[in-house]
Coordinates of C-alpha atoms and ligand atoms in Angstrom, one line a residue:
M1 CA -3.5 127.2 -98.4
L2 CA -4.4 123.7 -98.5
L3 CA -3.6 123.3 -101.9
N4 CA -0.3 124.4 -101.2
Y5 CA 0.3 122.2 -98.5
F6 CA -1.1 119.1 -100.4
L7 CA 1.6 120.2 -103.2
T8 CA 4.2 120.4 -100.5
I9 CA 3.5 117.0 -99.4
L10 CA 3.4 115.3 -102.9
S11 CA 6.7 116.7 -103.7
S12 CA 8.5 116.3 -100.8
P13 CA 11.1 113.2 -100.8
M14 CA 9.4 112.0 -97.5
A15 CA 6.4 111.4 -99.0
V16 CA 7.9 109.6 -102.2
M17 CA 9.5 107.1 -99.8
T18 CA 6.7 106.2 -97.6
L19 CA 5.5 103.0 -98.6
G20 CA 2.1 102.4 -100.6
K21 CA -0.8 100.7 -99.6
V22 CA -0.6 96.7 -100.6
V23 CA -3.7 94.8 -100.5
S24 CA -3.7 90.8 -100.7
H25 CA -7.0 89.9 -102.1
P26 CA -8.0 86.8 -100.1
M27 CA -8.1 83.4 -101.6
P28 CA -11.8 82.0 -101.7
S29 CA -12.3 78.7 -99.7
L30 CA -12.2 76.9 -102.7
Y31 CA -8.9 77.3 -104.1
E32 CA -6.0 76.1 -103.0
Q33 CA -2.3 78.0 -102.3
S34 CA 0.0 77.7 -105.0
R35 CA 2.9 75.1 -104.1
L36 CA 4.8 76.3 -106.7
F37 CA 5.2 80.2 -105.6
D38 CA 5.4 82.4 -102.9
L39 CA 4.6 86.1 -103.3
E40 CA 5.7 89.0 -100.9
V41 CA 5.0 92.6 -101.4
D42 CA 6.8 95.1 -99.6
G43 CA 7.6 92.2 -97.1
E44 CA 3.8 91.1 -96.9
K45 CA 2.9 87.7 -98.1
M46 CA 0.3 87.4 -100.7
H47 CA -2.4 84.8 -101.2
T48 CA -1.2 82.8 -104.6
V49 CA -3.5 80.4 -106.0
S50 CA -3.0 76.9 -107.6
Y51 CA -4.8 77.0 -110.8
A52 CA -4.4 75.1 -114.6
Q53 CA -1.9 75.7 -116.6
Y54 CA -0.5 78.9 -114.7
D55 CA -0.9 79.8 -110.8
Y56 CA -1.7 83.2 -110.0
A57 CA -1.8 86.2 -107.3
H58 CA -3.9 89.2 -107.4
L59 CA -3.6 92.2 -105.4
S60 CA -4.2 95.9 -105.4
M61 CA -1.4 98.7 -104.6
D62 CA -1.0 102.7 -104.7
G63 CA 0.9 103.7 -107.5
G64 CA 3.7 106.3 -107.4
H65 CA 5.7 104.3 -105.0
S66 CA 8.3 101.7 -105.6
T67 CA 7.1 98.5 -104.3
I68 CA 9.2 95.5 -103.8
F69 CA 7.9 92.0 -105.1
R70 CA 9.7 89.2 -104.0
V71 CA 8.7 85.5 -105.8
T72 CA 9.8 82.4 -104.7
A73 CA 10.2 79.6 -106.7
L74 CA 9.2 77.1 -104.0
G75 CA 10.2 73.7 -106.0
E76 CA 13.6 75.2 -107.6
E77 CA 17.1 75.1 -105.6
E78 CA 17.9 78.5 -107.8
I79 CA 16.5 80.4 -110.7
T80 CA 18.7 80.0 -113.6
S81 CA 16.5 81.6 -116.0
Y82 CA 13.5 84.0 -116.0
S83 CA 11.0 86.5 -118.0
I84 CA 8.8 88.9 -116.9
S85 CA 6.4 89.9 -119.4
P86 CA 5.2 92.3 -121.1
H87 CA 8.9 92.8 -121.9
R88 CA 7.9 96.6 -123.2
L89 CA 7.9 97.1 -119.2
N90 CA 11.6 96.8 -119.2
I91 CA 11.5 95.6 -115.7
N92 CA 14.5 94.8 -113.9
A93 CA 15.2 91.8 -111.9
R94 CA 17.6 90.2 -109.7
V95 CA 17.7 86.6 -108.8
D96 CA 18.7 85.5 -104.8
G97 CA 19.2 81.7 -105.1
N98 CA 15.3 80.7 -105.6
E99 CA 13.9 84.2 -105.1
L100 CA 13.5 86.6 -108.1
I101 CA 13.2 90.4 -106.8
F102 CA 12.0 93.7 -108.7
S103 CA 10.0 96.5 -108.1
L104 CA 7.1 98.2 -109.6
A105 CA 6.1 101.8 -109.4
E106 CA 2.8 101.3 -110.7
P107 CA 0.2 98.4 -110.4
R108 CA 0.8 95.8 -113.6
Y109 CA -0.4 92.8 -115.0
L110 CA 2.6 90.5 -115.3
I111 CA 3.4 87.0 -116.9
I112 CA 6.7 85.4 -114.7
K113 CA 8.3 82.5 -116.0
I114 CA 11.0 80.8 -113.9
N115 CA 13.2 78.0 -115.0
S116 CA 10.8 75.4 -116.7
V117 CA 8.4 76.0 -114.1
K118 CA 4.6 76.8 -115.3
E119 CA 4.0 80.2 -115.6
F120 CA 3.0 82.6 -112.6
V121 CA 0.7 85.4 -112.9
V122 CA 0.6 88.8 -111.2
L123 CA -2.2 90.5 -111.1
V124 CA -1.7 93.9 -109.8
D125 CA -4.6 96.4 -109.7
P126 CA -4.7 100.1 -108.7
T127 CA -6.1 100.5 -105.1
E128 CA -9.7 100.7 -105.0
T129 CA -11.5 103.9 -104.8
A130 CA -15.3 104.6 -104.2
V131 CA -15.6 101.5 -102.2
P132 CA -19.4 101.6 -101.7
N133 CA -20.6 101.9 -97.9
I134 CA -22.4 98.7 -96.9
K135 CA -24.2 100.8 -94.4
D136 CA -25.8 103.4 -97.0
D137 CA -29.4 103.3 -97.6
D138 CA -28.8 102.8 -101.2
V139 CA -26.5 99.8 -100.9
Y140 CA -28.2 96.4 -100.8
N141 CA -26.4 93.7 -99.1
V142 CA -26.9 90.6 -100.7
L143 CA -26.9 88.6 -97.2
D144 CA -30.2 90.5 -96.2
Y145 CA -32.0 88.9 -99.3
G146 CA -30.9 85.3 -98.3
A147 CA -27.7 84.8 -100.4
D148 CA -25.6 81.9 -98.8
N149 CA -22.0 83.3 -98.6
T150 CA -20.8 79.8 -97.5
G151 CA -21.5 78.2 -101.2
E152 CA -23.4 75.2 -99.6
S153 CA -26.9 76.1 -101.6
L154 CA -27.8 77.7 -104.8
N155 CA -31.0 80.2 -104.3
D156 CA -32.3 83.3 -105.5
G157 CA -30.9 85.7 -102.9
I158 CA -28.5 87.9 -105.1
Q159 CA -31.3 88.4 -107.8
N160 CA -33.6 89.4 -105.0
A161 CA -31.0 92.1 -104.0
L162 CA -30.5 92.9 -107.8
D163 CA -34.6 93.1 -108.0
A164 CA -34.7 95.3 -104.8
A165 CA -32.0 97.6 -106.0
G166 CA -34.1 98.0 -109.5
K167 CA -36.6 99.7 -107.8
H168 CA -34.4 102.4 -106.7
P169 CA -32.4 103.9 -109.6
G170 CA -29.0 104.8 -108.7
S171 CA -28.5 102.1 -105.9
T172 CA -25.6 99.5 -105.5
V173 CA -26.1 95.8 -104.9
Y174 CA -23.1 94.6 -102.5
V175 CA -21.5 91.2 -102.4
P176 CA -19.4 90.9 -99.1
K177 CA -16.4 88.4 -99.0
G178 CA -17.7 85.2 -99.3
L179 CA -18.5 82.1 -101.6
Y180 CA -21.9 82.0 -103.5
L181 CA -23.1 79.7 -106.2
A182 CA -24.9 81.6 -108.5
P183 CA -27.9 81.1 -111.0
N184 CA -28.8 83.1 -113.9
L185 CA -28.7 86.9 -112.9
K186 CA -30.0 90.1 -114.4
I187 CA -28.7 93.4 -113.6
R188 CA -31.3 95.9 -113.4
N189 CA -31.5 99.3 -114.8
H190 CA -29.5 102.2 -113.3
T191 CA -27.9 100.0 -110.8
S192 CA -24.5 98.5 -109.8
L193 CA -23.1 95.4 -108.7
Y194 CA -20.4 95.6 -106.0
L195 CA -18.0 92.5 -105.9
A196 CA -15.9 92.9 -102.6
S197 CA -12.5 91.7 -102.2
G198 CA -12.8 87.8 -101.6
A199 CA -16.3 87.7 -102.9
V200 CA -16.6 84.8 -105.6
L201 CA -19.4 84.1 -107.5
R202 CA -19.4 80.7 -108.9
F203 CA -21.4 78.6 -111.8
T204 CA -22.5 75.3 -110.8
G205 CA -21.7 73.7 -114.0
H206 CA -25.0 71.8 -114.2
S207 CA -27.6 72.7 -117.2
A208 CA -30.4 72.0 -114.8
D209 CA -29.7 75.3 -112.8
Y210 CA -29.4 77.5 -115.6
E211 CA -31.9 78.8 -118.7
T212 CA -30.9 77.2 -121.7
M213 CA -30.6 80.2 -123.9
Y214 CA -28.9 79.1 -127.2
T215 CA -27.2 76.0 -129.0
K216 CA -24.1 76.4 -130.8
S217 CA -24.1 73.8 -133.7
D218 CA -20.7 72.5 -132.8
L219 CA -20.8 72.6 -129.1
G220 CA -24.3 72.5 -127.9
P221 CA -26.5 74.5 -125.4
G222 CA -25.5 77.6 -123.3
T223 CA -26.3 80.5 -121.1
W224 CA -25.9 83.8 -120.6
W225 CA -24.7 83.5 -116.8
I226 CA -24.6 87.1 -115.6
Q227 CA -26.7 89.9 -117.9
T228 CA -27.7 93.5 -118.1
E229 CA -31.3 94.2 -118.4
F230 CA -32.1 94.7 -122.0
D231 CA -33.2 98.5 -122.8
S232 CA -31.2 99.6 -119.7
T233 CA -28.6 102.2 -119.1
D234 CA -26.1 103.3 -116.5
I235 CA -25.3 99.7 -115.2
K236 CA -22.0 99.0 -113.2
V237 CA -20.0 95.9 -112.5
Y238 CA -17.0 96.6 -110.3
G239 CA -15.0 95.7 -107.4
R240 CA -12.0 93.4 -106.9
G241 CA -14.1 90.0 -106.5
V242 CA -14.3 87.1 -108.9
L243 CA -16.8 85.7 -111.3
D244 CA -15.8 81.9 -111.6
G245 CA -17.6 80.0 -114.7
N246 CA -16.3 76.6 -113.6
G247 CA -16.0 76.3 -117.4
K248 CA -13.9 73.2 -117.3
Y249 CA -16.3 71.3 -115.5
T250 CA -19.3 73.0 -117.1
R251 CA -17.9 71.7 -120.4
D252 CA -17.5 68.5 -119.4
N253 CA -20.9 68.3 -118.5
D254 CA -21.9 69.2 -122.0
F255 CA -22.9 72.9 -121.1
M256 CA -21.5 76.4 -121.6
N257 CA -21.5 79.5 -120.2
D258 CA -20.4 83.5 -121.1
I259 CA -19.6 84.7 -117.8
L260 CA -20.6 88.3 -118.1
V261 CA -22.9 89.7 -121.0
P262 CA -23.6 93.3 -121.1
A263 CA -26.3 93.2 -123.7
G264 CA -28.8 95.9 -125.1
T265 CA -27.4 98.3 -122.5
K266 CA -25.9 102.1 -122.6
N267 CA -23.4 103.9 -120.6
F268 CA -22.3 100.3 -119.3
E269 CA -19.0 100.2 -116.8
C270 CA -17.2 97.4 -115.5
D271 CA -14.1 97.7 -113.6
G272 CA -11.6 95.8 -111.4
I273 CA -13.2 92.3 -111.4
L274 CA -11.6 89.1 -111.9
V275 CA -13.2 86.6 -114.4
R276 CA -11.8 83.1 -114.3
D277 CA -12.6 79.6 -116.1
S278 CA -15.2 80.6 -118.6
G279 CA -16.9 77.8 -120.5
F280 CA -17.6 80.0 -123.6
W281 CA -16.6 83.6 -124.4
A282 CA -16.0 85.3 -121.2
V283 CA -17.1 88.7 -121.4
T284 CA -19.2 90.0 -124.6
P285 CA -20.6 93.2 -124.8
I286 CA -23.4 92.6 -127.4
Q287 CA -25.2 95.7 -129.2
V288 CA -24.0 98.0 -126.3
E289 CA -23.7 101.7 -126.6
D290 CA -21.0 103.4 -124.9
A291 CA -18.9 101.1 -122.3
T292 CA -15.9 101.3 -120.7
L293 CA -14.2 98.0 -119.4
T294 CA -11.4 98.7 -117.4
N295 CA -8.9 96.3 -115.1
I296 CA -10.6 93.6 -116.0
K297 CA -8.6 90.2 -115.8
I298 CA -9.8 87.0 -118.0
L299 CA -7.9 84.0 -116.5
N300 CA -9.4 81.3 -118.6
R301 CA -7.8 78.1 -118.8
L302 CA -5.9 76.6 -122.1
D303 CA -7.7 73.5 -122.2
V304 CA -11.2 74.6 -123.0
T305 CA -12.2 75.2 -126.3
Q306 CA -13.7 78.6 -127.6
D307 CA -13.0 80.4 -124.4
D308 CA -12.6 83.8 -125.8
G309 CA -11.6 86.4 -123.5
I310 CA -13.5 89.6 -124.3
D311 CA -15.4 89.5 -127.5
V312 CA -17.0 92.9 -128.4
V313 CA -20.4 92.0 -130.6
E314 CA -22.4 94.6 -132.4
S315 CA -21.5 97.5 -130.4
Q316 CA -20.7 101.1 -130.6
R317 CA -18.0 103.5 -128.6
V318 CA -16.7 100.6 -126.4
R319 CA -13.3 101.1 -124.7
V320 CA -11.5 98.3 -122.9
K321 CA -8.4 99.6 -121.2
R322 CA -5.9 98.2 -119.0
S323 CA -6.9 94.4 -119.0
I324 CA -5.2 91.1 -119.2
A325 CA -7.1 88.0 -121.1
I326 CA -5.6 84.5 -120.8
A327 CA -7.6 82.1 -123.0
N328 CA -7.5 79.1 -125.3
D329 CA -9.3 80.9 -127.9
D330 CA -9.1 84.4 -128.8
S331 CA -7.9 86.9 -126.1
Y332 CA -9.5 90.1 -127.5
S333 CA -11.7 90.0 -130.7
T334 CA -14.7 91.8 -132.5
K335 CA -17.3 90.3 -134.0
T336 CA -21.0 90.7 -136.1
W337 CA -23.6 87.6 -136.6
P338 CA -26.4 86.8 -138.4
Y339 CA -29.7 86.9 -136.8
K340 CA -31.4 84.8 -134.5
T341 CA -28.6 82.0 -135.2
G342 CA -27.3 79.5 -132.7
T343 CA -25.4 82.0 -130.1
T344 CA -27.3 85.1 -131.3
V345 CA -30.8 83.8 -130.4
P346 CA -31.0 85.8 -126.9
Y347 CA -29.6 89.0 -128.8
P348 CA -32.0 91.9 -127.8
Y349 CA -32.1 93.5 -131.2
P350 CA -31.8 92.5 -135.1
P351 CA -28.1 93.0 -136.3
R352 CA -26.1 96.0 -135.9
R353 CA -22.7 97.6 -137.1
Q354 CA -19.9 97.7 -134.9
D355 CA -18.4 101.2 -134.8
D356 CA -15.7 102.8 -132.8
V357 CA -14.1 100.2 -130.4
V358 CA -10.7 100.8 -128.8
F359 CA -8.6 98.3 -126.9
D360 CA -6.0 99.8 -125.2
D361 CA -3.0 98.5 -122.6
C362 CA -3.9 94.9 -123.2
F363 CA -2.0 92.1 -122.4
A364 CA -2.8 88.7 -124.5
W365 CA -1.9 84.9 -123.8
T366 CA -4.0 82.4 -126.2
G367 CA -3.7 79.5 -128.2
C368 CA -5.5 81.2 -130.7
M369 CA -5.5 85.1 -131.7
G370 CA -3.9 88.0 -129.4
F371 CA -6.0 90.6 -131.3
K372 CA -8.6 90.0 -133.8
V373 CA -11.6 91.3 -135.7
G374 CA -13.5 88.5 -136.7
Q375 CA -14.1 85.8 -137.7
G376 CA -18.0 87.1 -138.2
V377 CA -18.4 90.0 -140.3
H378 CA -22.1 89.9 -141.0
E379 CA -22.7 93.5 -140.4
H380 CA -19.9 96.4 -141.4
Q381 CA -17.2 96.7 -138.6
D382 CA -15.8 99.9 -138.7
N383 CA -13.1 102.1 -136.8
I384 CA -11.6 99.5 -134.3
R385 CA -8.2 100.1 -132.8
F386 CA -6.0 97.7 -130.9
Q387 CA -3.2 99.5 -129.2
N388 CA -0.1 100.1 -126.6
S389 CA -0.7 96.2 -126.0
A390 CA 1.3 93.0 -125.6
I391 CA 1.0 89.6 -126.3
Y392 CA 2.9 87.1 -124.2
K393 CA 2.3 84.3 -126.5
A394 CA -0.4 83.5 -129.3
G395 CA -0.9 81.2 -132.3
V396 CA -1.4 84.2 -134.5
G397 CA -0.4 87.7 -133.1
I398 CA -2.7 90.1 -135.0
A399 CA -5.5 89.3 -137.0
V400 CA -8.6 90.4 -139.6
H401 CA -10.1 87.0 -140.0
H402 CA -12.8 87.6 -142.5
L403 CA -14.6 84.2 -142.5
F404 CA -18.3 84.8 -142.3
G405 CA -20.6 87.4 -143.7
N406 CA -20.7 89.6 -146.5
S407 CA -20.0 93.0 -144.8
T408 CA -16.8 94.9 -144.7
A409 CA -14.2 95.1 -142.1
S410 CA -12.9 98.8 -142.6
N411 CA -10.5 101.3 -140.8
I412 CA -8.8 98.9 -138.2
T413 CA -5.6 100.0 -136.8
F414 CA -3.0 98.0 -135.1
E415 CA -0.7 100.3 -133.2
D416 CA 2.2 99.8 -130.8
I417 CA 2.3 96.0 -129.9
E418 CA 4.8 93.8 -129.0
I419 CA 4.5 90.4 -129.8
E420 CA 7.0 88.1 -127.7
R421 CA 6.0 84.5 -128.6
L422 CA 4.0 82.4 -131.4
A423 CA 3.3 78.5 -130.8
G424 CA 0.9 76.5 -132.3
S425 CA -1.1 76.9 -135.6
P426 CA -5.0 77.8 -135.0
G427 CA -6.9 77.1 -138.3
G428 CA -3.7 76.4 -139.8
F429 CA -2.2 79.8 -139.4
A430 CA 0.8 80.6 -137.6
S431 CA 2.2 84.0 -138.2
W432 CA 2.7 87.4 -136.6
L433 CA -0.1 88.8 -139.0
L434 CA -3.1 87.5 -140.7
L435 CA -5.4 89.8 -142.9
I436 CA -7.2 87.3 -144.7
I437 CA -10.9 86.9 -146.2
Q438 CA -12.1 83.1 -146.5
E439 CA -15.5 81.9 -147.5
G440 CA -17.2 79.8 -144.4
G441 CA -20.5 79.1 -146.4
R442 CA -22.1 82.4 -145.2
G443 CA -21.0 84.9 -148.0
V444 CA -17.6 87.0 -148.2
G445 CA -16.8 90.6 -147.8
S446 CA -14.0 92.9 -148.3
V447 CA -11.1 94.1 -145.8
E448 CA -10.5 97.7 -146.3
D449 CA -7.9 100.6 -144.7
I450 CA -5.7 98.6 -142.4
V451 CA -2.8 100.0 -140.6
V452 CA -0.3 98.1 -138.9
R453 CA 2.3 100.3 -137.0
N454 CA 5.1 100.2 -134.4
I455 CA 5.1 96.3 -134.1
L456 CA 7.8 94.6 -132.5
A457 CA 7.3 91.1 -134.0
R458 CA 9.9 89.1 -131.6
T459 CA 9.1 86.1 -133.7
Q460 CA 7.6 85.6 -137.0
G461 CA 5.8 82.4 -136.7
S462 CA 6.3 78.9 -138.2
R463 CA 4.3 79.9 -141.4
P464 CA 4.3 82.9 -143.6
G465 CA 2.1 85.8 -143.1
F466 CA -1.1 86.6 -145.2
I467 CA -2.4 89.9 -146.8
Q468 CA -4.6 87.9 -148.9
G469 CA -8.4 88.6 -150.1
Y470 CA -10.9 86.3 -151.7
N471 CA -11.1 87.0 -155.5
D472 CA -10.8 89.8 -158.0
K473 CA -13.8 91.4 -156.8
V474 CA -13.6 90.7 -152.8
K475 CA -10.1 92.2 -151.8
V476 CA -7.9 93.1 -149.0
D477 CA -7.6 97.0 -150.2
G478 CA -5.3 99.4 -148.2
V479 CA -3.0 98.4 -146.1
T480 CA -0.2 100.7 -144.5
L481 CA 2.6 98.7 -142.5
S482 CA 5.0 101.2 -140.7
N483 CA 8.0 100.8 -138.6
I484 CA 7.6 96.6 -138.2
Y485 CA 10.6 95.5 -136.3
M486 CA 11.1 91.6 -136.7
Y487 CA 13.0 89.8 -134.4
A488 CA 15.3 92.1 -132.6
N489 CA 16.3 93.9 -135.7
A490 CA 17.2 97.7 -135.1
T491 CA 15.7 98.9 -138.2
P492 CA 12.2 98.3 -139.3
A493 CA 11.2 95.9 -142.2
T494 CA 11.5 97.5 -145.8
T495 CA 9.8 94.7 -147.5
L496 CA 6.9 92.2 -147.2
E497 CA 9.3 89.3 -147.6
E498 CA 11.4 90.5 -144.4
M499 CA 8.1 90.7 -142.8
N500 CA 7.6 86.9 -144.0
I501 CA 4.1 88.0 -145.4
L502 CA 4.2 85.7 -148.4
N503 CA 0.7 85.7 -149.3
T504 CA -0.7 88.6 -151.1
N505 CA -3.1 87.1 -153.5
Y506 CA -6.0 89.4 -154.2
S507 CA -4.8 92.5 -152.0
E508 CA -3.8 95.6 -153.3
D509 CA -2.6 99.1 -152.2
I510 CA -0.3 97.4 -149.6
D511 CA 2.3 100.5 -148.5
I512 CA 5.2 100.0 -146.5
D513 CA 6.1 103.6 -144.8
N514 CA 8.6 103.9 -142.4
S515 CA 8.7 107.7 -142.8
L516 CA 7.6 107.9 -139.2
L517 CA 10.6 106.7 -137.8
G518 CA 12.1 108.4 -135.1
G519 CA 8.6 109.8 -134.2
I520 CA 6.0 107.7 -132.6
V521 CA 8.2 104.7 -132.1
G522 CA 6.9 104.9 -128.4
P523 CA 7.8 102.9 -125.4
I524 CA 7.8 99.5 -127.0
I525 CA 11.2 100.1 -129.1
H526 CA 13.8 99.1 -126.9
T527 CA 17.1 96.9 -127.2
Ligands
NAG1 C1 -34.3 102.5 -117.9 O1 -34.5 103.7 -117.8 C2 -34.1 104.4 -118.9 C3 -34.5 105.8 -118.4 O2 -33.1 106.4 -118.1 C4 -35.6 104.3 -119.4 O3 -35.9 104.8 -120.8 C5 -35.8 102.6 -119.9 O4 -36.9 102.4 -120.4 C6 -35.3 101.9 -118.5 N1 -35.4 100.7 -119.0 C7 -36.0 99.5 -118.5 C8 -35.6 98.1 -119.2 O5 -37.0 99.6 -117.5
NAG2 C1 -10.8 105.9 -138.5 O1 -10.6 105.5 -137.4 C2 -9.9 106.6 -136.4 C3 -9.8 106.0 -135.2 O2 -9.1 105.0 -135.1 C4 -10.9 107.8 -136.6 O3 -10.4 108.7 -135.9 C5 -11.5 108.2 -137.9 O4 -12.0 108.9 -138.3 C6 -12.0 106.9 -139.1 N1 -11.6 107.2 -140.7 C7 -12.8 106.7 -141.3 C8 -12.9 107.1 -142.6 O5 -13.9 106.3 -140.8
NAG3 C1 -25.4 89.3 -147.3 O1 -25.7 88.6 -146.5 C2 -27.3 89.0 -146.2 C3 -27.7 88.1 -145.1 O2 -27.3 86.6 -145.3 C4 -28.2 88.7 -147.5 O3 -29.7 89.0 -147.2 C5 -27.8 89.6 -148.6 O4 -28.5 89.3 -149.7 C6 -26.4 89.5 -148.7 N1 -26.0 90.5 -149.7 C7 -25.1 90.2 -151.0 C8 -24.7 91.2 -151.8 O5 -24.6 89.1 -151.0
NAG4 C1 -2.3 82.8 -155.1 O1 -2.3 82.4 -156.3 C2 -1.5 81.9 -157.0 C3 -1.7 81.7 -158.4 O2 -2.9 81.8 -159.0 C4 -1.7 80.2 -156.5 O3 -0.8 79.2 -157.4 C5 -1.6 80.3 -155.3 O4 -1.7 78.6 -154.5 C6 -2.3 81.3 -154.4 N1 -1.9 81.4 -152.9 C7 -2.5 81.2 -152.0 C8 -2.1 81.1 -150.8 O5 -3.8 80.7 -152.2

C-alpha cells in the first residue's frame, strides 16, 4: 500500500510541478560578494563570490524539478553574447536585458561566459543526504574541542576532535559553519570528517605553522595540509564546506601545499566538498586502494603554477565522478613516481603501480592539460579511463605524456569527451591530442593500447598533435581512433591529417575505426 502511495505521488503531475529544494551555501566572512554577477534560483537570491580569474556561486538543489536560474551581469547594459558550458548539456537560455535565464532539471557544474566579462562558475550540487546529527553520541563537534570558528586563531581544536573520534571507530568529526584557520590535520582510521555548509578551513600560508614534508627541486618546500592516517581504512570526507588552501599567498611566501591527501588508505570516500586556491596539486590520492571521489569542486587560480586539480598517484580502483577542476596546471591526471624523491618523500610505501582509475563526468578548465596520464610513469600505469566529460578550455585537451620513468602506460581510454576551446601551449604543445614519449632524464618507457573514441574537438589547437614514440624500441604502439569529430563537422575524421595529427614518428598500429558510427555516438554529438 505504502509503496503504491509513493508511486502515485511520484508520477502525479502535481508532484513534478512542486518546487525542488534549493540551498544557497553561505558565503564565508572572508570572501567578498561578486560585483559582477547576481544569481537568483527559483526566485531566491544566492551568494555569489568574487574570486580570481572567475567568480562563482555554490548551491545545492533537488534533481527532477525544473529550476529557474537567472544570472544578472551587473556591469552590463545588455547581454550581446553568452555561452553556457559544458555545451554538451545543450542548455537553452534566453536573454532579458542584462539577465540570462535558463532552467536546470538536474544539478550541474556550469561555466558561464557573458560578453567579455570574466567567467561565472555556477556550482550546483545535489541536495545533501545523510547529514550527521551534531547531537549524536558518535559525532564530535570541533567547537567542543576548542576550535575557533571566528578564524582568529590557529589551534589544535580540530585535530583534538579528530583524535578523540579516532578512539571510536565509525564516528564523525563535525565542523559547523564558520571560518577556521587549520594546521596540518590527520584524519584517523575508520572516521569521517564532515564540513557543514558555510564551514571553511583555511591554510594560514606561513611555513612556520606547518610541517615541511618535502622539497620540490624547482619550487621549494611544501606540506600535505590534510591527510589520512597511513594504513587506515574507511575514512570519509564530506559535506558542502570549503577547504581553502590560500595558495597564491602561500606561494608568494615560498611555501606550498597539497590540500587533501588520502595516502596509504583503503576504502576512502570524499563527497561534496569545495576545494579552493591550492598552492600545489590540490587533491591527490596517493597509494590508495578503492576510493570514490564524487561532487568535488576544485577552484584553483589560473595564476599559480603547478596547482593541478585531482592527481591520482600509484593507486588502485579509484573512481572520480561528477567533478569540476579549474586550475592553471592539469585539471585531472594520473602519475607514478620514484622512491623518496622530492615530493614523494612522505609517501607511505615503496612505489606502486597504478591500476583501474576512472574519471567520469568531469569538467576541466586549465592552462595545461585537461585529462592526462603522466608525466611520471615510473611504475606501470594500466587501465585508466576518462569518459563522459568536457573541457571548457585547455592548452592540450587529452594526453598521455610519458616524460619520466621507464615503465609502460597501457590500456588507456578517452571516450565521450567534448573539447570546447584550446589556448596557450604548455611545454610547447598546443593540440587536442598528445600521445608522446619523451626523455626527461629519468628513463623512457612505452605507451600501449590507447583508445580515443567519440571525441568532439571543437578546435584543433594552434599546433599539430602527436602520436609519437621515442625511438625504434620505445614506441607508442596500438592506438585506435574512433569517431573523432573535428570542429563542427558532421562526419568523423578519416585520416590523421584531418585530425591534425602530423607527428607520428616511432608509432605503430594506429587504427582509425569509425565503424561504430551510429552506435554509441552518445549524448555529446549534437549540431
Ligand atoms: C585501521 O583499522 C584496521 C582494521 O579495520 C586495522 O587493520 C589497521 O591496522 C588500522 N590502522 C591503524 C593505523 O590503526
Ligand atoms: C583495459 O581496461 C578495461 C577497462 O577500461 C578493462 O575492462 C580491460 O580488462 C583492460 N584490458 C586489459 C588487457 O588490461
Ligand atoms: C628503470 O628504472 C629503475 C629505477 O630508476 C631502474 O632501477 C631500472 O634499472 C630501470 N630499468 C631499465 C630496464 O632501464
Ligand atoms: C620525425 O622524423 C623525421 C625523420 O627522422 C625528422 O625529420 C622529424 O624531425 C621527426 N619529427 C619530430 C616531431 O620529431
